[in-house]
Coordinates of C-alpha atoms and ligand atoms in Angstrom, one line a residue:
X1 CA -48.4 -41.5 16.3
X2 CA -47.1 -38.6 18.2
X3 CA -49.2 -35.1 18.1
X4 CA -45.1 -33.1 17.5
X5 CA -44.8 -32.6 13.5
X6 CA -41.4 -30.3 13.6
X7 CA -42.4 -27.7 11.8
X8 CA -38.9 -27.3 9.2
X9 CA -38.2 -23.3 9.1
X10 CA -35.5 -22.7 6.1
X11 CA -33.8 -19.5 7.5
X12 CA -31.7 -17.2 5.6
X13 CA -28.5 -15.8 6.3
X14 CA -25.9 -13.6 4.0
X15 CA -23.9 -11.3 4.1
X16 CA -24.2 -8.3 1.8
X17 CA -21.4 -5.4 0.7
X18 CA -22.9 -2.2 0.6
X19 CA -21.0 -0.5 -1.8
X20 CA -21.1 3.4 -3.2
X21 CA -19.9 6.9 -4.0
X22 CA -19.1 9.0 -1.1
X23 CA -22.7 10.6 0.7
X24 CA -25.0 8.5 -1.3
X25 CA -26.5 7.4 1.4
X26 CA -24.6 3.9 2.5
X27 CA -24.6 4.5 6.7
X28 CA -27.7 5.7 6.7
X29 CA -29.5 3.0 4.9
X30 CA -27.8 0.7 7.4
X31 CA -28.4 2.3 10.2
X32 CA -32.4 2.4 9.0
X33 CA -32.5 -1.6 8.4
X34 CA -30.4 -2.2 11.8
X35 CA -32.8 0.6 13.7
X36 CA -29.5 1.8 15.7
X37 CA -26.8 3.9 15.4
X38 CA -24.6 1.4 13.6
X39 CA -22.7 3.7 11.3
X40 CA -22.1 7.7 11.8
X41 CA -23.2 9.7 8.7
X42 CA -22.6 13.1 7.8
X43 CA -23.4 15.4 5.2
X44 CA -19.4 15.9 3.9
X45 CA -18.0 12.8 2.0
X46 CA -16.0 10.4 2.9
X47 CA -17.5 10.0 6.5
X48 CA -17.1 6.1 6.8
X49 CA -13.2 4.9 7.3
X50 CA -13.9 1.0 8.1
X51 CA -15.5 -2.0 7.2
X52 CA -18.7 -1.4 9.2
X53 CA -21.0 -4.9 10.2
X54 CA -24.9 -3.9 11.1
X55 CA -26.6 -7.1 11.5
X56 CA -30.6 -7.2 10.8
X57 CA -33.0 -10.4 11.9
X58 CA -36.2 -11.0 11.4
X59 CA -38.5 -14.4 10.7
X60 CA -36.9 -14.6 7.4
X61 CA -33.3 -14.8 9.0
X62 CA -30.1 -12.8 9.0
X63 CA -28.7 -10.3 6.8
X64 CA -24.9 -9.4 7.5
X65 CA -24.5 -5.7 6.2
X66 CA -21.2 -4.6 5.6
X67 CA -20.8 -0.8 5.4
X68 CA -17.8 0.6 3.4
X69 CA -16.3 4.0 3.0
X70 CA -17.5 5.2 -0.1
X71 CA -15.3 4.7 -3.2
X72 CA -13.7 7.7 -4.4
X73 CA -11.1 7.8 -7.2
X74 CA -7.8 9.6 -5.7
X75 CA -4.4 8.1 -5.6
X76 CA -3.8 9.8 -2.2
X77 CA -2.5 7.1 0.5
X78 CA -5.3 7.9 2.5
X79 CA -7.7 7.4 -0.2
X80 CA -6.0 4.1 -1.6
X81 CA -6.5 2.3 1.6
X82 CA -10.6 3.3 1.5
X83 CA -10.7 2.5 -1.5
X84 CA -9.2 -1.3 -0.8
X85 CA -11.2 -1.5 2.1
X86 CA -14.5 -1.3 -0.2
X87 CA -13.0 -3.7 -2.4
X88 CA -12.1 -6.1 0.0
X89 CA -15.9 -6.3 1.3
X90 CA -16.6 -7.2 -2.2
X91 CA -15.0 -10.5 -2.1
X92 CA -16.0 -12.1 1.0
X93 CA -19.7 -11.4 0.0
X94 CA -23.2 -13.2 -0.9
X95 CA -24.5 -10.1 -2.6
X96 CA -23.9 -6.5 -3.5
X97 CA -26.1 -3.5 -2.1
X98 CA -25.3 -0.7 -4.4
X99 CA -26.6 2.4 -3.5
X100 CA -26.8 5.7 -5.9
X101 CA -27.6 9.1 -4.8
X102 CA -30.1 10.6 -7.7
X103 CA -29.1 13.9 -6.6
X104 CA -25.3 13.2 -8.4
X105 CA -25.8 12.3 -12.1
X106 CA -23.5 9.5 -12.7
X107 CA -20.1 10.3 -13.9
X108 CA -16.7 8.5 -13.9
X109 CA -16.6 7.4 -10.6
X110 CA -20.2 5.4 -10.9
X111 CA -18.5 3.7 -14.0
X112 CA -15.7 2.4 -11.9
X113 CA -17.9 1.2 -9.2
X114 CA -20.0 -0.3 -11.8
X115 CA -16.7 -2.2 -13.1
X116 CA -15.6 -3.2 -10.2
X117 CA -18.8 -4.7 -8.7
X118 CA -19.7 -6.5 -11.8
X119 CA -15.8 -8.0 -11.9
X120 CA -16.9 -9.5 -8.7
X121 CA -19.0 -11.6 -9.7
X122 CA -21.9 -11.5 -6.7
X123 CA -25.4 -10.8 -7.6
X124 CA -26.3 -7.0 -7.3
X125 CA -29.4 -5.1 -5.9
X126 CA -29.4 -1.5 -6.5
X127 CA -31.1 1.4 -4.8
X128 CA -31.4 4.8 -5.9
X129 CA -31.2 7.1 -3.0
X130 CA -33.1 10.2 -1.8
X131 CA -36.2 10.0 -3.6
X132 CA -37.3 12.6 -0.7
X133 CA -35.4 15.8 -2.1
X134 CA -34.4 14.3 -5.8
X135 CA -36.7 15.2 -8.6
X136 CA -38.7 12.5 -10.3
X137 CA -36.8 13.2 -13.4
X138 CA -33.8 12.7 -11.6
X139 CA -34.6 9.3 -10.1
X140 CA -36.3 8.3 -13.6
X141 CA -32.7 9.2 -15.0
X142 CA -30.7 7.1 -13.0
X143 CA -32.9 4.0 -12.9
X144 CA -32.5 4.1 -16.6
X145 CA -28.4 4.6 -16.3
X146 CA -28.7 1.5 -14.0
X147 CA -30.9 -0.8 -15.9
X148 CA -28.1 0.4 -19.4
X149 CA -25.1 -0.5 -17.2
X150 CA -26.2 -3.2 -15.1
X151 CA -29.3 -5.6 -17.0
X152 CA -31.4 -7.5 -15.3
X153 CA -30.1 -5.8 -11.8
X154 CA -33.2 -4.7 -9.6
X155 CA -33.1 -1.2 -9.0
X156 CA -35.4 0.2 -6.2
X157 CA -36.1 4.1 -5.3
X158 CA -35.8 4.8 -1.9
X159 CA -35.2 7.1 1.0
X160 CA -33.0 6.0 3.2
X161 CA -33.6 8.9 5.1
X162 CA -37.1 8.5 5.0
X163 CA -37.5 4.5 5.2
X164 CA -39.6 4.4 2.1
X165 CA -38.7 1.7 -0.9
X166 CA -35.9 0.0 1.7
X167 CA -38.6 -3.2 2.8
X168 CA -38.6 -3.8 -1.3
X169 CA -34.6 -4.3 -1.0
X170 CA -34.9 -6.6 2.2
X171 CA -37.4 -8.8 0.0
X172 CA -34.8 -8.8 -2.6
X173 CA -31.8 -9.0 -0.9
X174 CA -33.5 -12.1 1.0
X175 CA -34.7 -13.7 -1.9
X176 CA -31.0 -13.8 -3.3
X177 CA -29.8 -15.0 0.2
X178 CA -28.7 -18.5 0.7
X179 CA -30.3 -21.1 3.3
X180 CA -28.2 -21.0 7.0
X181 CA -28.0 -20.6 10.6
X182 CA -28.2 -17.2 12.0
X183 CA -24.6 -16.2 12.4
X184 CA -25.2 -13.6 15.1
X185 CA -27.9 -13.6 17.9
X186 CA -31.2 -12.2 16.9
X187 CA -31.0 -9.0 19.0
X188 CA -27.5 -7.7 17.9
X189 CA -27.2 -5.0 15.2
X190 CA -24.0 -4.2 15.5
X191 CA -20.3 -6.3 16.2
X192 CA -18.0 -3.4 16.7
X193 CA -16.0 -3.1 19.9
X194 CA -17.5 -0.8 22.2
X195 CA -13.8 1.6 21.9
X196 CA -14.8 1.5 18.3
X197 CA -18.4 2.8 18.3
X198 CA -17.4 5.0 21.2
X199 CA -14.6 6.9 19.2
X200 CA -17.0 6.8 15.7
X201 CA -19.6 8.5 17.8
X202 CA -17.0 11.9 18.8
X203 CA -15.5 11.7 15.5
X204 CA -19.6 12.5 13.9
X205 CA -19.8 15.2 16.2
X206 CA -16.3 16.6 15.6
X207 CA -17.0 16.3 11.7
X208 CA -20.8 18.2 12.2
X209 CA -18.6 20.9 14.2
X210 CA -16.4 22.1 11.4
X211 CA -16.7 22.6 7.8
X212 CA -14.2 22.5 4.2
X213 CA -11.0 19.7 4.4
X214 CA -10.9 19.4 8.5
X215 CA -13.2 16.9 8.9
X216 CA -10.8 14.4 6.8
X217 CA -8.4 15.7 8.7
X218 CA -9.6 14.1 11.9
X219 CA -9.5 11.2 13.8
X220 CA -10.3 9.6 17.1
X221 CA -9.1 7.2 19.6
X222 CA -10.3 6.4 22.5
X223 CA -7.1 5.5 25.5
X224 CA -9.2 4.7 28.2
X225 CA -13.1 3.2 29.1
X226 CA -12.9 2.8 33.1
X227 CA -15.7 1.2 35.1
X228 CA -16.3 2.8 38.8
X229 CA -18.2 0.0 40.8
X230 CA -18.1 2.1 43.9
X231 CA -20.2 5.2 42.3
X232 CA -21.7 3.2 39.3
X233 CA -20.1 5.2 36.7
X234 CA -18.0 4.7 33.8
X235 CA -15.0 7.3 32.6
X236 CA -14.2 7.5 28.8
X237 CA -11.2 9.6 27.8
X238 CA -10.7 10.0 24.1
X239 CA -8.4 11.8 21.6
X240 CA -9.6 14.3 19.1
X241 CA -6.4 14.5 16.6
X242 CA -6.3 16.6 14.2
X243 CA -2.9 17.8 11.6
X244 CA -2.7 21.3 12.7
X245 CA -2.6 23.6 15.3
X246 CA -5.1 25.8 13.4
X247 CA -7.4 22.8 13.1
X248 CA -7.3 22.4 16.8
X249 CA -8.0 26.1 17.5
X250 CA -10.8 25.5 15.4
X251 CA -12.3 22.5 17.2
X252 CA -11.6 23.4 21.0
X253 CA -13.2 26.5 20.2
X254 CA -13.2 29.9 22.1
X255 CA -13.2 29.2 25.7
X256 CA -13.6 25.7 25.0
X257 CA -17.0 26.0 23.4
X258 CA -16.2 23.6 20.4
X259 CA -14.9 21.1 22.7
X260 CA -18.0 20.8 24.7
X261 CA -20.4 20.8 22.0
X262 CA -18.7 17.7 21.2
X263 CA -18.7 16.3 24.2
X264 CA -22.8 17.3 25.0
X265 CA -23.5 16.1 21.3
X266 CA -21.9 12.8 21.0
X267 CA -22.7 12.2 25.1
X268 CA -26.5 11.6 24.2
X269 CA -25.3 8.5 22.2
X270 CA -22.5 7.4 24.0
X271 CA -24.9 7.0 26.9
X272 CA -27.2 4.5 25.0
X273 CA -24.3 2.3 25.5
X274 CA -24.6 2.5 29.2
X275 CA -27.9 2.7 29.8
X276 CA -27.7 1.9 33.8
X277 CA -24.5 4.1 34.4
X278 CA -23.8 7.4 35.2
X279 CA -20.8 8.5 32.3
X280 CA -17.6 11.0 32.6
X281 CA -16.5 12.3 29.0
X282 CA -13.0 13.5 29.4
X283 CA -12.3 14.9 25.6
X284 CA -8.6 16.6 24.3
X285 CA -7.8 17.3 20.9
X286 CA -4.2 16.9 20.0
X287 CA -1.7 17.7 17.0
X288 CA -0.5 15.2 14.9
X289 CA 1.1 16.6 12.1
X290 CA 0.5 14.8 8.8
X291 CA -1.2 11.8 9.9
X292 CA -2.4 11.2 6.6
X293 CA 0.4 9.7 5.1
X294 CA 1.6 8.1 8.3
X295 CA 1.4 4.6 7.2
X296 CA 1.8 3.5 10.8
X297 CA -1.5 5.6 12.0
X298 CA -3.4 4.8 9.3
X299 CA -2.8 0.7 9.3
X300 CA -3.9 0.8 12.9
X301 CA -7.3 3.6 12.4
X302 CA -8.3 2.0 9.1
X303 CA -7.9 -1.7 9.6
Ligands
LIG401 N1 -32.7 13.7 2.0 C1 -32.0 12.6 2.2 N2 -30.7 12.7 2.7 C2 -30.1 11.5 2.8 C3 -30.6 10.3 2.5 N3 -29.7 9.3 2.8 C4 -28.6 9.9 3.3 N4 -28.8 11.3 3.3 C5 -27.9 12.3 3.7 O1 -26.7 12.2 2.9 C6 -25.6 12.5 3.7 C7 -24.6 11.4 3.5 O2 -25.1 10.2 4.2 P1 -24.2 9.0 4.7 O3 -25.2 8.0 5.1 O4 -23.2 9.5 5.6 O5 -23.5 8.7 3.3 P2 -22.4 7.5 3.0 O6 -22.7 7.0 1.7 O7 -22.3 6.6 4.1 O8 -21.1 8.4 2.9 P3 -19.6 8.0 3.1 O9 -19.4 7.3 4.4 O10 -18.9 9.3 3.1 O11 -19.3 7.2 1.9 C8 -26.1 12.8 5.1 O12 -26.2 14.2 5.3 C9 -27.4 12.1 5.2 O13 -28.3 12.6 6.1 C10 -32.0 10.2 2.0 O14 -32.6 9.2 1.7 N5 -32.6 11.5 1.9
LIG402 MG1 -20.7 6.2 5.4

């Protein structure tokens, strides 16, 4: 008899909707299971735009982590395309990740979400977010919301933030997660094209720059990444736009000062990218009135 026995490993693989109200938390949590900068975050809502995939591995197998901007109730065209962006995540899905922020008691916008992920159909985990800065009441407050809205759901505190209570919601999330090949290679976190991640990565430091309605009122495209063989260096050149003149006063900043912040800031991650090249930021901000409801602009930034 031959000594091989194949040893039969069942992996896992799914691919999980994290779904929520705007800052509870989503991107970050991601980013803390994927270890990367998979997702910006910011501390105004509304930060996420896309459909955003972190992958995480581990001997267990795969889990496919869909990021979505955070569902806010407002019939503004803007807005409506978020909001069917989170939707859509919702039905091509193994499970739901819901994540609640126990600083925000739960009002009419938690209700929807609640509607709309139970009128999915998927199974649900649930995580109550910032247990760091949210009082216990708090947190005891909306565990017992959840478990009156949503029985027999597990609902785990956490810290996203932090990285406390999130292993308890890979255990569950893997325990609800079907048997199959790994769908990604072990080492990736992220699927985004690089033009993508590179724009995302200005756009968080633009956003961290200014305060009030400007940071909805920006967005960022990259026209150019070019690759120098001869002095080893690669040249981004990116477009701040943002609706008004005013806005962009704001953002280039006297003598240029905003502009460069945002260049320095979001440098120190772009470079990750390129970790054995030298890198050239070349950064404008430009006027586009009313993007906003330019279906045109938005179809291509949001899709
Ligand atoms: N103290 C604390 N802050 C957190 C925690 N998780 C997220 N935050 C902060 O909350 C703010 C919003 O976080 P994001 O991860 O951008 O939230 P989001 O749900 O992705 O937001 P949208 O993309 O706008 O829907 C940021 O300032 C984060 O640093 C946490 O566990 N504890
Ligand atoms: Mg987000």
């Amino acid at each position: 008899m031959s000594d091989f026995f194949p040893i039969l490993i069942h992996m896992k693989c799914a691919s999980i909707a994290i779904i929520g109200r705007p800052s509870s938390g989503k991107s970050t949590l991601v980013n803390t299971i994927c270890e990367g900068k998979v997702s910006i975050t910011a501390s105004t809502p509304q930060t996420t735009r896309n459909a955003i995939r972190g992958i995480y591995t581990d001997q267990r197998g795969q889990l496919i982590l869909t990021d979505t901007p955070g569902y806010h109730i407002s019939e503004r065209m803007m807005n409506l395309k978020l909001q069917e962006t989170a939707s859509l995540a919702l039905k091509e899905t193994d499970a739901v990740l819901y994540v609640v922020d126990a600083l925000r008691l739960p009002g009419e916008e938690e209700e929807t979400i609640i509607r709309l992920i139970k009128s999915a159909g998927t199974p649900i985990v649930a995580a109550v977010n910032k247990t760091d800065i949210a009082s216990k009441s708090l947190v005891d407050q909306t565990i017992e919301y959840l478990a009156s809205r949503l029985p027999g759901v597990p609902v785990f505190p956490i810290s996203a933030k932090a990285d406390t209570g999130v292993d308890e919601v890979l255990i569950a999330l893997f325990a609800l997660a079907p048997e199959g090949e790994l769908l990604y290679p072990e080492e990736a976190y992220t699927d985004q094209p690089l033009e993508f991640r590179i724009a995302e990565m200005i756009r968080e430091q633009a956003i961290a720059l200014v305060t009030e309605e400007i940071p909805h009122a920006i967005f960022v495209e990259v026209s150019d990444i070019e690759y120098s063989e001869a002095d080893q260096t690669v040249w981004v050149r990116a477009f701040i736009n943002v609706e008004r003149e005013t806005q962009k006063g704001i953002l280039v900043g006297r003598g240029g000062e905003g502009i460069k912040t945002i260049r320095v800031q979001s440098f120190k991650n772009i470079k990750k990218l390129f970790p054995n090249k030298k890198l050239q930021i070349d950064l404008r901000v430009k006027v586009q009135p009313k993007w906003r409801q330019n279906n045109h602009i938005l179809t291509r930034i949001l899709s």
